[in-house]
């Protein structure tokens, strides 16, 4: 039974009627451009072939119910009572989206209530945006059934608002944008200040390359701790440099930044400023030479996150080093950091050798076995039926 048959059956068993439709949205992997989104810089993620599916049925009252295959709980709340303070746990993601839509034309005292069932094969805690996949799938579903006609970039902002205010994680706009705008075999090049995006051909298959995910199993949380602290450092750095955001600081400004800032803030700033440049360079190299040319940029991005931004962990460094020593063209940790996954860009012929080497290296260091799997660049959120 595939995940979608299962979804129909579970919706029916739980709610006692057939859903009105099904929608889906993918997780994402970030090829390059880490912690640049909330600094209004550049990112280059792609949507992956792991998806979250949402079945939705319309109710006759103004209540919203959500259930999922990853919890036994069915959460029910009148639409009019939705507010960030009323939402907790996993249901804050879908319910937060319903609430955030009220800032974009959904009159929660007039739209019909809904029942939602969610199923997903996006790994949780791996830095592959399982949360944005939920938000984006629910956002396109509600946008359709509530006839809101919001554009995808606006739905990405809705998802981000849900995550920031209902879930309480101060994340940027990258994940939802990748999930909503992704296209098969392509990456999404996003300017996080103007929100202009371009679809960039990855050309992986033609080059005989694949992207391997090495999920370390070290789980991370962005609602607490390091992520928010890094964001605060970036904002402090920008303020001290008299810039509105680090987007306005360039590589040429770094010598002056070194004089003005304390060492830690300077290194945080240097990561963001050089990472923005690496995104621009990656896009150019992809267009001129294809994916085989971007390895050094991926490697440099990892070093910058490890040494300057200090968001890597030993397991991620080991994954990256092992990949680099076993044929990868380039490798880096991906996502917010402090755990999660690394990516390795590698020739398909070298893949099994690398997987064996990764397992061996993790065993040798006494780390738990990582989950390794190839991802392809997939279509963004869509209506399934
Ligand atoms: C998480 C956030 C994104 C982005 C990345 C780091 O995935 O959700 O907005 O900040 O971390 O690049």
PDB file of N, CA and C in Angstrom, residues 1-19 22 55 117 119:
ATOM      1  N   UNK A   1       0.851  -1.197   0.000  1.00  0.00           N
ATOM      2  CA  UNK A   1       0.000   0.000   0.000  1.00  0.00           C
ATOM      3  C   UNK A   1       0.887   1.248   0.000  1.00  0.00           C
ATOM      4  N   UNK A   2       0.640   2.196  -0.925  1.00  0.00           N
ATOM      5  CA  UNK A   2       1.510   3.356  -0.834  1.00  0.00           C
ATOM      6  C   UNK A   2       0.915   4.362   0.138  1.00  0.00           C
ATOM      7  N   UNK A   3       1.728   5.345   0.452  1.00  0.00           N
ATOM      8  CA  UNK A   3       1.381   6.284   1.519  1.00  0.00           C
ATOM      9  C   UNK A   3       0.022   6.964   1.251  1.00  0.00           C
ATOM     10  N   UNK A   4      -0.322   7.104  -0.047  1.00  0.00           N
ATOM     11  CA  UNK A   4      -1.578   7.798  -0.349  1.00  0.00           C
ATOM     12  C   UNK A   4      -2.817   6.936  -0.121  1.00  0.00           C
ATOM     13  N   UNK A   5      -2.735   5.634  -0.406  1.00  0.00           N
ATOM     14  CA  UNK A   5      -3.888   4.752  -0.113  1.00  0.00           C
ATOM     15  C   UNK A   5      -4.144   4.747   1.379  1.00  0.00           C
ATOM     16  N   UNK A   6      -3.036   4.672   2.084  1.00  0.00           N
ATOM     17  CA  UNK A   6      -3.066   4.662   3.522  1.00  0.00           C
ATOM     18  C   UNK A   6      -3.762   5.922   4.068  1.00  0.00           C
ATOM     19  N   UNK A   7      -3.468   7.036   3.427  1.00  0.00           N
ATOM     20  CA  UNK A   7      -4.003   8.323   3.856  1.00  0.00           C
ATOM     21  C   UNK A   7      -5.531   8.344   3.736  1.00  0.00           C
ATOM     22  N   UNK A   8      -6.026   7.902   2.561  1.00  0.00           N
ATOM     23  CA  UNK A   8      -7.480   7.809   2.320  1.00  0.00           C
ATOM     24  C   UNK A   8      -8.146   6.970   3.407  1.00  0.00           C
ATOM     25  N   UNK A   9      -7.532   5.774   3.614  1.00  0.00           N
ATOM     26  CA  UNK A   9      -8.116   4.813   4.552  1.00  0.00           C
ATOM     27  C   UNK A   9      -8.111   5.383   5.970  1.00  0.00           C
ATOM     28  N   UNK A  10      -7.038   6.049   6.320  1.00  0.00           N
ATOM     29  CA  UNK A  10      -6.971   6.586   7.686  1.00  0.00           C
ATOM     30  C   UNK A  10      -7.944   7.740   7.880  1.00  0.00           C
ATOM     31  N   UNK A  11      -8.080   8.572   6.854  1.00  0.00           N
ATOM     32  CA  UNK A  11      -9.036   9.675   6.952  1.00  0.00           C
ATOM     33  C   UNK A  11     -10.444   9.124   7.168  1.00  0.00           C
ATOM     34  N   UNK A  12     -10.795   8.140   6.334  1.00  0.00           N
ATOM     35  CA  UNK A  12     -12.126   7.530   6.392  1.00  0.00           C
ATOM     36  C   UNK A  12     -12.366   6.866   7.757  1.00  0.00           C
ATOM     37  N   UNK A  13     -11.375   6.119   8.209  1.00  0.00           N
ATOM     38  CA  UNK A  13     -11.543   5.405   9.486  1.00  0.00           C
ATOM     39  C   UNK A  13     -11.725   6.392  10.639  1.00  0.00           C
ATOM     40  N   UNK A  14     -11.001   7.497  10.581  1.00  0.00           N
ATOM     41  CA  UNK A  14     -11.033   8.438  11.695  1.00  0.00           C
ATOM     42  C   UNK A  14     -12.263   9.345  11.656  1.00  0.00           C
ATOM     43  N   UNK A  15     -12.528   9.899  10.475  1.00  0.00           N
ATOM     44  CA  UNK A  15     -13.573  10.925  10.401  1.00  0.00           C
ATOM     45  C   UNK A  15     -14.909  10.394   9.877  1.00  0.00           C
ATOM     46  N   UNK A  16     -14.907   9.169   9.301  1.00  0.00           N
ATOM     47  CA  UNK A  16     -16.176   8.557   8.887  1.00  0.00           C
ATOM     48  C   UNK A  16     -16.728   9.056   7.565  1.00  0.00           C
ATOM     49  N   UNK A  17     -15.948   9.760   6.795  1.00  0.00           N
ATOM     50  CA  UNK A  17     -16.392  10.156   5.445  1.00  0.00           C
ATOM     51  C   UNK A  17     -15.165  10.342   4.557  1.00  0.00           C
ATOM     52  N   UNK A  18     -15.415  10.404   3.239  1.00  0.00           N
ATOM     53  CA  UNK A  18     -14.308  10.537   2.278  1.00  0.00           C
ATOM     54  C   UNK A  18     -13.816  11.979   2.270  1.00  0.00           C
ATOM     55  N   UNK A  19     -12.489  12.192   2.174  1.00  0.00           N
ATOM     56  CA  UNK A  19     -11.995  13.571   2.090  1.00  0.00           C
ATOM     57  C   UNK A  19     -12.401  14.245   0.776  1.00  0.00           C
ATOM     58  N   UNK A  22      -6.890  15.795  -1.777  1.00  0.00           N
ATOM     59  CA  UNK A  22      -5.581  15.528  -1.180  1.00  0.00           C
ATOM     60  C   UNK A  22      -4.560  16.461  -1.801  1.00  0.00           C
ATOM     61  N   UNK A  55      -4.924  14.981   3.609  1.00  0.00           N
ATOM     62  CA  UNK A  55      -6.291  14.760   3.135  1.00  0.00           C
ATOM     63  C   UNK A  55      -7.174  15.705   3.934  1.00  0.00           C
ATOM     64  N   UNK A 117      -6.128  15.169   7.810  1.00  0.00           N
ATOM     65  CA  UNK A 117      -5.254  14.061   8.232  1.00  0.00           C
ATOM     66  C   UNK A 117      -3.921  14.194   7.494  1.00  0.00           C
ATOM     67  N   UNK A 119       0.044  12.750   6.654  1.00  0.00           N
ATOM     68  CA  UNK A 119       0.944  11.588   6.610  1.00  0.00           C
ATOM     69  C   UNK A 119       2.222  12.056   5.907  1.00  0.00           C
TER      70      UNK A 119
END
